[in-house]
Coordinates of C-alpha atoms in Angstrom, one line a residue:
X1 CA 72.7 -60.4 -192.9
X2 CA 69.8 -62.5 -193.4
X3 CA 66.3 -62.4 -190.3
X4 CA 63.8 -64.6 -190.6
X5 CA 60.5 -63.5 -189.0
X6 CA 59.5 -67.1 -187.9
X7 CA 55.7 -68.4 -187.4
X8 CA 54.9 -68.2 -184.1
X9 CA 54.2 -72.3 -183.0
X10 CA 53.7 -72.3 -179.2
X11 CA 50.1 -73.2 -178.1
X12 CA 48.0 -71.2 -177.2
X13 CA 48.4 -69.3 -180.3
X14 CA 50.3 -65.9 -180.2
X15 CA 49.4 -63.1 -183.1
X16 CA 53.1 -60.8 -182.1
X17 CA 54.8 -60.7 -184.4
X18 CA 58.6 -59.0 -184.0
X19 CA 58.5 -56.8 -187.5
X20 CA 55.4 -55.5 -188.7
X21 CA 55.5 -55.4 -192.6
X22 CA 56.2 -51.7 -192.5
X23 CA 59.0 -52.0 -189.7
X24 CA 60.3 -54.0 -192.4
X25 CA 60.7 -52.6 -195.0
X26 CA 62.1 -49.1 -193.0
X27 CA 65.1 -51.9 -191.9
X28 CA 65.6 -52.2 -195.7
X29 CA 65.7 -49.1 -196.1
X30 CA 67.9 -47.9 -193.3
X31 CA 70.6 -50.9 -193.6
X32 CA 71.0 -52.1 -197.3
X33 CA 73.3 -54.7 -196.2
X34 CA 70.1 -56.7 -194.1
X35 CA 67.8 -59.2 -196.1
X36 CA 64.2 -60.2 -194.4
X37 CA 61.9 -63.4 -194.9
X38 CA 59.0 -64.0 -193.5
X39 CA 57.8 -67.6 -193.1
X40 CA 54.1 -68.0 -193.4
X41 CA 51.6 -68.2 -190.7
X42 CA 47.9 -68.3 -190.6
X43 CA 47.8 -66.6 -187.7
X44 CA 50.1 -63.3 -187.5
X45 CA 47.9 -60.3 -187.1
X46 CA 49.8 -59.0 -190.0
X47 CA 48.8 -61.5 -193.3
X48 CA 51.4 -62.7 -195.4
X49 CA 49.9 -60.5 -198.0
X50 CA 50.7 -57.4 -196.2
X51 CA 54.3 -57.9 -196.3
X52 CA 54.1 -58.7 -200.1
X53 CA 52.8 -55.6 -201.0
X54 CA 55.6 -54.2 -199.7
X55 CA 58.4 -56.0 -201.7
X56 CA 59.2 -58.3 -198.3
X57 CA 59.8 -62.1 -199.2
X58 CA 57.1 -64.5 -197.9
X59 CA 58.4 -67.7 -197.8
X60 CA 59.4 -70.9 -195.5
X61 CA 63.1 -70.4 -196.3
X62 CA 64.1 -70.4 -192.9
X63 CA 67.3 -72.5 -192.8
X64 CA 68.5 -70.3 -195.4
X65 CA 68.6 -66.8 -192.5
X66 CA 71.4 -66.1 -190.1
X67 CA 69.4 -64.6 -187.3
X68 CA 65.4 -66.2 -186.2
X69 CA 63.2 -63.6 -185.1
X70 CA 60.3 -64.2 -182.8
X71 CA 58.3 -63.5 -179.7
X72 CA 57.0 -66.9 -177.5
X73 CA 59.2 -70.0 -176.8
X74 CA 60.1 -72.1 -179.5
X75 CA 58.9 -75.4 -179.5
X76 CA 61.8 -77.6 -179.2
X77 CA 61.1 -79.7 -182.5
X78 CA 61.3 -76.2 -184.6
X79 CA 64.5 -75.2 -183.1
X80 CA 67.5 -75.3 -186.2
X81 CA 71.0 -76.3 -185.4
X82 CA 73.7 -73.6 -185.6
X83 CA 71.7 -70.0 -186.0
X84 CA 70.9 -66.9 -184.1
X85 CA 67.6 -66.7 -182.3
X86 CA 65.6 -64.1 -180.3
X87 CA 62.7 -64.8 -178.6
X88 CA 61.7 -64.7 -174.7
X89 CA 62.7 -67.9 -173.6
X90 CA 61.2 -67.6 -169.8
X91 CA 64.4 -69.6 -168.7
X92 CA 66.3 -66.2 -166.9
X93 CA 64.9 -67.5 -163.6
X94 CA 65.5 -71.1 -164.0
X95 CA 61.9 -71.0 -164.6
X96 CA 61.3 -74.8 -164.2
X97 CA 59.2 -76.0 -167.5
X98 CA 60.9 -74.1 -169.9
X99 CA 64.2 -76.5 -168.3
X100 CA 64.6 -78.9 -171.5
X101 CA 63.9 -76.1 -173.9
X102 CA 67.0 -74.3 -172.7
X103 CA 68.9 -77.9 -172.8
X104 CA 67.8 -78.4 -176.3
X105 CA 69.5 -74.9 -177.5
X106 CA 72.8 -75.6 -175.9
X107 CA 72.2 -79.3 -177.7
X108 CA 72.0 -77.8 -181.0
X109 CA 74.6 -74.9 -180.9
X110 CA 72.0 -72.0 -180.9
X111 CA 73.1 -68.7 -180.1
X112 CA 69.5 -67.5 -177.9
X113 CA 69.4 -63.7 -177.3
X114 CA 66.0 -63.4 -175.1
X115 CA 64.5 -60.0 -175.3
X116 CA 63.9 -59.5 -171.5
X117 CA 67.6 -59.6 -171.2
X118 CA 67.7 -56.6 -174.0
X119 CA 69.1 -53.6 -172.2
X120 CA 71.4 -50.6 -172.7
X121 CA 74.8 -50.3 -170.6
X122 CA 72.4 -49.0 -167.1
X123 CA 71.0 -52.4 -167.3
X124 CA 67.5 -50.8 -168.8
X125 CA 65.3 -53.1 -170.9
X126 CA 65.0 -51.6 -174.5
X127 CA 62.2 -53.4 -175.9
X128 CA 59.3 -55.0 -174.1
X129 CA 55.6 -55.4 -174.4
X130 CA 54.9 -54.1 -171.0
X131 CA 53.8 -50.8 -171.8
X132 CA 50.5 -52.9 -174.1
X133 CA 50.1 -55.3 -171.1
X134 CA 48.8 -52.3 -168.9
X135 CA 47.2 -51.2 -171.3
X136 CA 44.8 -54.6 -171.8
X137 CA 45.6 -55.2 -168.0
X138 CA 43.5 -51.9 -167.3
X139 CA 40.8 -52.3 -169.7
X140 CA 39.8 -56.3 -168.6
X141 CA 40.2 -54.9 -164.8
X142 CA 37.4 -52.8 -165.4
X143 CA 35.6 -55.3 -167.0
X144 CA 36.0 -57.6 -164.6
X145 CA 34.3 -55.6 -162.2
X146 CA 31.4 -55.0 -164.3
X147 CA 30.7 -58.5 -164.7
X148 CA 31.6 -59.5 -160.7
X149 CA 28.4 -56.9 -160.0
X150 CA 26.1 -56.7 -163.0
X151 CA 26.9 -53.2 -163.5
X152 CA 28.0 -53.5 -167.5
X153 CA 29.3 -55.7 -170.1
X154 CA 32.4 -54.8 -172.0
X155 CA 33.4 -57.1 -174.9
X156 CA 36.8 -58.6 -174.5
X157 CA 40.2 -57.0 -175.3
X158 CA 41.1 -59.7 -178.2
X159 CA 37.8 -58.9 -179.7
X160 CA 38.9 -55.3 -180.5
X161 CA 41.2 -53.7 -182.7
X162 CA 43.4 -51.2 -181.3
X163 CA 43.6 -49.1 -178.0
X164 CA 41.4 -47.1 -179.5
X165 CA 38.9 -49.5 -179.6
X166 CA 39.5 -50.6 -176.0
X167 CA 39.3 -46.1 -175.0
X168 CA 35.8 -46.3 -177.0
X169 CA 34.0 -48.9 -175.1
X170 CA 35.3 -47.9 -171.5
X171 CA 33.8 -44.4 -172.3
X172 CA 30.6 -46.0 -173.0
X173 CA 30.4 -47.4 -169.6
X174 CA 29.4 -45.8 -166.0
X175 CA 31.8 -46.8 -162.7
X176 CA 30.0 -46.0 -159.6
X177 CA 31.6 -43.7 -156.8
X178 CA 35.2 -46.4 -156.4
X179 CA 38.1 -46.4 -155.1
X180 CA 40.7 -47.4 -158.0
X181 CA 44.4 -48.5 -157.1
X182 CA 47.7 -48.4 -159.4
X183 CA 50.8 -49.9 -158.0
X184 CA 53.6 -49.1 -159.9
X185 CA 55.0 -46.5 -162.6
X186 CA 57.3 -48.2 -165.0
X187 CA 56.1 -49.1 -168.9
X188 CA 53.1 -51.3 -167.2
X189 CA 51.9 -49.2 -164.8
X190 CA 51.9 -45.8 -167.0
X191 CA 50.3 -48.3 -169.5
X192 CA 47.5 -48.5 -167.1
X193 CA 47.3 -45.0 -166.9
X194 CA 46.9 -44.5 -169.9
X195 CA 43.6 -45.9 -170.0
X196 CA 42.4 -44.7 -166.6
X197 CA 42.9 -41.7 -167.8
X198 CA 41.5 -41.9 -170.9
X199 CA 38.2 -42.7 -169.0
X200 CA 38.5 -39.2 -167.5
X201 CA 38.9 -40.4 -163.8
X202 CA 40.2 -38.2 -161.9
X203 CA 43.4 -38.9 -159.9
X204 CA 43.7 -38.3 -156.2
X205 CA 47.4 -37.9 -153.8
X206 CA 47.9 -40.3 -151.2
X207 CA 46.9 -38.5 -148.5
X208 CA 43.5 -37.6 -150.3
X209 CA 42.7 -41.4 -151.0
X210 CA 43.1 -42.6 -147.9
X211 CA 41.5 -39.9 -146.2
X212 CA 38.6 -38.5 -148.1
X213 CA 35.5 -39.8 -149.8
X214 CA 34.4 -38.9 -153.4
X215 CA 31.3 -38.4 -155.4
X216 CA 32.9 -40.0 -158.4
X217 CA 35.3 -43.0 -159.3
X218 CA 38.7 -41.6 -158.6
X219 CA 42.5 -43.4 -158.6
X220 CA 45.7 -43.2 -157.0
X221 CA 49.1 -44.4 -158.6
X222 CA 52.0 -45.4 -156.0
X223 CA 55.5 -46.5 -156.2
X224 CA 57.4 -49.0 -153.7
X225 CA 58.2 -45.9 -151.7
X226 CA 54.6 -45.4 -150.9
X227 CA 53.6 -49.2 -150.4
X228 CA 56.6 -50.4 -148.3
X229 CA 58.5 -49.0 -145.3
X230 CA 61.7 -49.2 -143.9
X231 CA 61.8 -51.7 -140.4
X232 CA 63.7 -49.2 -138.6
X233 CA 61.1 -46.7 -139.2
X234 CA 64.5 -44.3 -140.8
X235 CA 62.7 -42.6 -143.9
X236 CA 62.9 -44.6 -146.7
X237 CA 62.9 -44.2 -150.5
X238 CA 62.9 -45.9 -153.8
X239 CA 66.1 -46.0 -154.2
X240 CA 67.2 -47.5 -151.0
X241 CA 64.5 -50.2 -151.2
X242 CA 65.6 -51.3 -154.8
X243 CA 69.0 -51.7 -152.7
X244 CA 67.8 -53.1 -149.7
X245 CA 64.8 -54.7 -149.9
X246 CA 64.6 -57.0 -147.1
X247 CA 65.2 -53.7 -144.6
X248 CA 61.7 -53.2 -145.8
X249 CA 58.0 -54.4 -144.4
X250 CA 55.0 -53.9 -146.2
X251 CA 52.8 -51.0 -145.7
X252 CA 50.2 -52.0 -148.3
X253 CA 46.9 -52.8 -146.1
X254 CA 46.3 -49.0 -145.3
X255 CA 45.3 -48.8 -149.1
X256 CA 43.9 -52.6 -148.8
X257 CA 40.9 -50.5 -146.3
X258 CA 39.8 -48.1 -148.5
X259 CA 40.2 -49.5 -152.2
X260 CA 37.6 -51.3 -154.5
X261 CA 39.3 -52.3 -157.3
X262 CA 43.6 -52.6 -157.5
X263 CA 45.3 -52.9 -160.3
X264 CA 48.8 -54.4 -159.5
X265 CA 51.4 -53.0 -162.5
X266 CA 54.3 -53.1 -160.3
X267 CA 57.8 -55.1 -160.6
X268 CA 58.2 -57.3 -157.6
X269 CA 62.0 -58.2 -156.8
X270 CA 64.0 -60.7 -155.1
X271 CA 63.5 -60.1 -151.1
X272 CA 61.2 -57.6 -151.5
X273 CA 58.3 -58.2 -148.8
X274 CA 54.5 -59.0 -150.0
X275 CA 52.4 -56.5 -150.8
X276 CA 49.9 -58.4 -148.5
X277 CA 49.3 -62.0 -147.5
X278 CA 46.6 -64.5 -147.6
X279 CA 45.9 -63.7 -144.1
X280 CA 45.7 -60.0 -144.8
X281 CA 42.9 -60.3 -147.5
X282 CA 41.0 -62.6 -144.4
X283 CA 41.1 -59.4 -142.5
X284 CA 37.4 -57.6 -141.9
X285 CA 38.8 -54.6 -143.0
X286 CA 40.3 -56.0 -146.2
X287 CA 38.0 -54.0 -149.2
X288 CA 39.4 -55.0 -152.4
X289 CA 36.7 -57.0 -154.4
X290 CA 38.0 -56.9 -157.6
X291 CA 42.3 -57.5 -158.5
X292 CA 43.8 -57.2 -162.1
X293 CA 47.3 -59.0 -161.2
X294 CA 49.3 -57.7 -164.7
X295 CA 52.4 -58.6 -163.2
X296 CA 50.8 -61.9 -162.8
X297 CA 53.3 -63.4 -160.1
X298 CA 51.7 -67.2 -158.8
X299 CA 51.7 -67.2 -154.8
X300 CA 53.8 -64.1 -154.8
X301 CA 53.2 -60.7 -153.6
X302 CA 49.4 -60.5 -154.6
X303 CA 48.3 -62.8 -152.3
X304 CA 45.1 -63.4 -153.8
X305 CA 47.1 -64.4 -157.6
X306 CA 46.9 -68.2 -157.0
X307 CA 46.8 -69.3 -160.6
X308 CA 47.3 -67.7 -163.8
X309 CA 43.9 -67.0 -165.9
X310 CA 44.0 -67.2 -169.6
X311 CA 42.1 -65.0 -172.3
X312 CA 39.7 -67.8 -172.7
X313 CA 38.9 -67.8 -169.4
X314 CA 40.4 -63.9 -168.0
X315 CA 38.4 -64.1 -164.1
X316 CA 38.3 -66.5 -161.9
X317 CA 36.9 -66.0 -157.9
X318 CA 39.1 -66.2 -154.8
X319 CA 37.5 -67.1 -151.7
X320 CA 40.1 -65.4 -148.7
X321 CA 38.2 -67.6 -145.9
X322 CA 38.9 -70.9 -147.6
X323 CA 42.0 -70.0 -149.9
X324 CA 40.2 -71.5 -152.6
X325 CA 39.4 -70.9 -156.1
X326 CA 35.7 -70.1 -156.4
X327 CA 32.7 -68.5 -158.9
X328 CA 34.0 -64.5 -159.0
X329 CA 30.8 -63.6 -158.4
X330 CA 30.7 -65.1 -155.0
X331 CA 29.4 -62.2 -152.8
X332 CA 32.4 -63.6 -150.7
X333 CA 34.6 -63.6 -153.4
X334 CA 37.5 -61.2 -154.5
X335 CA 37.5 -61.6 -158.6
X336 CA 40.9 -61.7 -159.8
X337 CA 42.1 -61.1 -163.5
X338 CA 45.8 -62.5 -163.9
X339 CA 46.2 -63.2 -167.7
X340 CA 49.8 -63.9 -168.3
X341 CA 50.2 -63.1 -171.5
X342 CA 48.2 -59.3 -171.5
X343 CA 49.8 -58.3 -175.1
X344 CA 48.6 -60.9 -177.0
X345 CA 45.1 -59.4 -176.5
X346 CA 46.2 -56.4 -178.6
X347 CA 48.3 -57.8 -181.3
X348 CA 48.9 -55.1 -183.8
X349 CA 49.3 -52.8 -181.4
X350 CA 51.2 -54.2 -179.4
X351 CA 53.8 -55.7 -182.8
X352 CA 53.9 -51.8 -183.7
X353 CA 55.3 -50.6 -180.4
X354 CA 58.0 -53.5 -179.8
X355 CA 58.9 -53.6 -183.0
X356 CA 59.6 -49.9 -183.1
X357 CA 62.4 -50.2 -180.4
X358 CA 64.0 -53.4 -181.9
X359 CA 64.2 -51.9 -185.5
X360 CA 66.1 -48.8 -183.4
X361 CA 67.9 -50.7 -181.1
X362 CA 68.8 -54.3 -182.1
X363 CA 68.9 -54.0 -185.7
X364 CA 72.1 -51.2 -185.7
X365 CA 73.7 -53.5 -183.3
X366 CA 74.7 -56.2 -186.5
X367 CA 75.8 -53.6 -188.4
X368 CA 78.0 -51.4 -186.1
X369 CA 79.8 -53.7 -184.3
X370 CA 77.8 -53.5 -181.7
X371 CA 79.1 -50.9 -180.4
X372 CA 77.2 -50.6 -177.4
X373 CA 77.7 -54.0 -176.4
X374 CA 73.4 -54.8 -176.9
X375 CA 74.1 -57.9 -178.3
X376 CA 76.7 -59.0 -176.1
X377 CA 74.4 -58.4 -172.9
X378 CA 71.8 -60.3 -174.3
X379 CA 73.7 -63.1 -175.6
X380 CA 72.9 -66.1 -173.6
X381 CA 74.6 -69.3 -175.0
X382 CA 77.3 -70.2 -177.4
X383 CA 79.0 -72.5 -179.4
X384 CA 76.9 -75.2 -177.1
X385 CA 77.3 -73.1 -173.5
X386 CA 76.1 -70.5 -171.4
X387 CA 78.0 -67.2 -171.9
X388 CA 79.4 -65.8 -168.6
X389 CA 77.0 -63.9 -168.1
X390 CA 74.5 -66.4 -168.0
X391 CA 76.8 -69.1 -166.0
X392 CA 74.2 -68.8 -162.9
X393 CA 72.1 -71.1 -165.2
X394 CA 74.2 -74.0 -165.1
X395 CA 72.6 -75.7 -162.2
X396 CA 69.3 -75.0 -163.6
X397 CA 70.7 -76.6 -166.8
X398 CA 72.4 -79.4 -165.1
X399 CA 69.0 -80.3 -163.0
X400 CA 70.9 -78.9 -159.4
X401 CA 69.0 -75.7 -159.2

């Protein structure tokens, strides 16, 4: 079995990479029946050189592999006829611009396995980036709110090496006496953590934020449980609101009065209710001034997310009176950071960690049979269709949905 690690194409550039040169050559080492090539890019974090010094082939032979590694969409006029490819292809919720690049894989026979859709038999996602995306999503929060009041200057994420980097710089900085707010616990929000924590700020129940005043920056980390409520006013939990969600109203703006700066790590799902609305955040009692959005949903459940932002541009202003995009450091304005693509900030990191879980859980799967049916979950066309599981895309294929 032959993978290519392809160069990454899509624009903006992407430095991910799927392998890292040492994940590499541990896969040769732990499966002697597997062959890598890496085609050559200029702009992998990892240089071609790295992966010849350890014995792994550098070279644009990728018609010659059975199975195309990578991590963004591929552009449709890089696409080969007839092979194996993983990449996340944004298409899962008939996401509307990725439309002909889904139409172009069933054109040219490709079997696409998308790594969101990479999950063990409970229907848990096995490798993902989303632990790194907290991670960066913390760390330009904070300095977004530095730069919305003057306070200090951090350099950007994509500047930096490693967390480490990211760890040293926050603990060179002061945060006045705030209110900090972490929705959700999954791989994004404990990402977050992470670096909260690493700051040294202290972390506060419930009960205490919403209650008590500090003489230092503390945060509080809550789950849908804590956010949302049942309608019925029965006692509710996470459980039951994963099931139900439309049984549920938000019950967000009691944090909304006493927070500074949110950070929004959560996983918002079909029917769920807003955290709040536009007309929430015009409320006079509405506090938050500064929003990191990781989860980055447009006109969703962070009201105030009206756009993506881009590492180029991570900030932008939004004016609740208006509903308009404005300077962040508008007085009036809340600043909101809602970089899409958080990982790509931290590259090697980031490579190291996903490629850790698809080197344990992907790579056995084509040489055991896939035995625990990996592959076959995350198989989404075939021999020029969608597989069954993926049928629900047809309309979206066919222009009906």
């Amino acid at each position: 079995m032959k993978f290519g690690i392809i160069r990454e194409c899509k624009n903006p550039p992407d430095k991910r990479v799927v392998l890292s040169p040492q994940l590499c050559q541990n896969v040769l080492e732990n499966h002697p029946k597997a062959n890598i090539v890496v085609e050559p890019s200029p702009i992998r974090v990892f240089d071609d050189s790295e992966y010849r010094e350890l014995g792994i082939e550098v070279a644009s032979k990728m018609e010659e592999c059975d199975v195309l590694l990578g991590v963004k969409e591929v552009p449709i006029d890089a696409l080969i006829s007839n092979k194996k490819y993983f990449f996340f292809s944004h298409t899962i919720k008939k996401q509307p611009y990725n439309r002909d690049l889904l139409r172009a894989i069933l054109e040219k026979k490709i079997e696409l396995y998308d790594h969101e859709v990479i999950t063990n038999a409970k229907g848990m996602r096995l490798v993902a980036f989303g632990r790194y995306a907290g991670i960066v999503g913390a760390y330009n929060g904070v300095r977004a709110f530095g730069l919305k009041y003057g306070t200090f200057n951090l350099p950007k994420a994509e500047m930096l090496k490693d967390q480490r980097a990211l760890i040293t710089e926050l603990n060179n900085i002061k945060l006045p006496n705030i209110k900090i707010l972490l929705t959700g616990r999954g791989r994004v929000g404990n990402g977050a953590r992470e670096m909260l924590d690493a700051m040294h700020l202290r972390r506060v129940n419930v009960g205490d934020y919403l209650n008590q005043t500090f003489d230092e920056p503390v945060y509080c980390q809550i789950d849908a449980s804590e956010y949302n409520k049942r309608k019925d006013g029965v006692r509710g939990n996470k459980a039951d609101f994963f099931a139900n969600p439309e049984e549920y109203k938000s019950n967000f703006f009691r944090f909304a009065e006493v927070t500074d700066f949110y950070i929004a790590g959560h996983f918002y799902g079909d029917g769920a209710p807003y955290l709040y609305t536009r007309d929430d955040a015009k409320h006079h009692e509405f506090k938050i001034k500064v929003v990191a959005d990781i989860s980055c949903d447009i006109d969703g459940p962070v009201a105030t997310t009206v756009q993506p932002s881009t590492i180029a541009n991570p900030i932008y202003g939004y004016d609740p009176q208006s509903e308009t995009v404005v300077d962040y450091k508008n007085p009036e304005a809340i600043a909101v950071m809602a970089v899409d693509n958080l990982p790509a900030e931290l590259p090697r990191d980031a490579s190291y960690g996903f490629g850790e879980a698809f080197s344990k859980y992907v790579i056995p799967a084509f040489f055991n049979g896939d035995k625990d049916g990996i592959l076959s979950r995350a198989k989404m066309t075939e021999n020029g269709g969608l597989t069954e599981r993926y049928a629900y895309l047809q309309d979206y294929v066919d222009g009906k949905g």
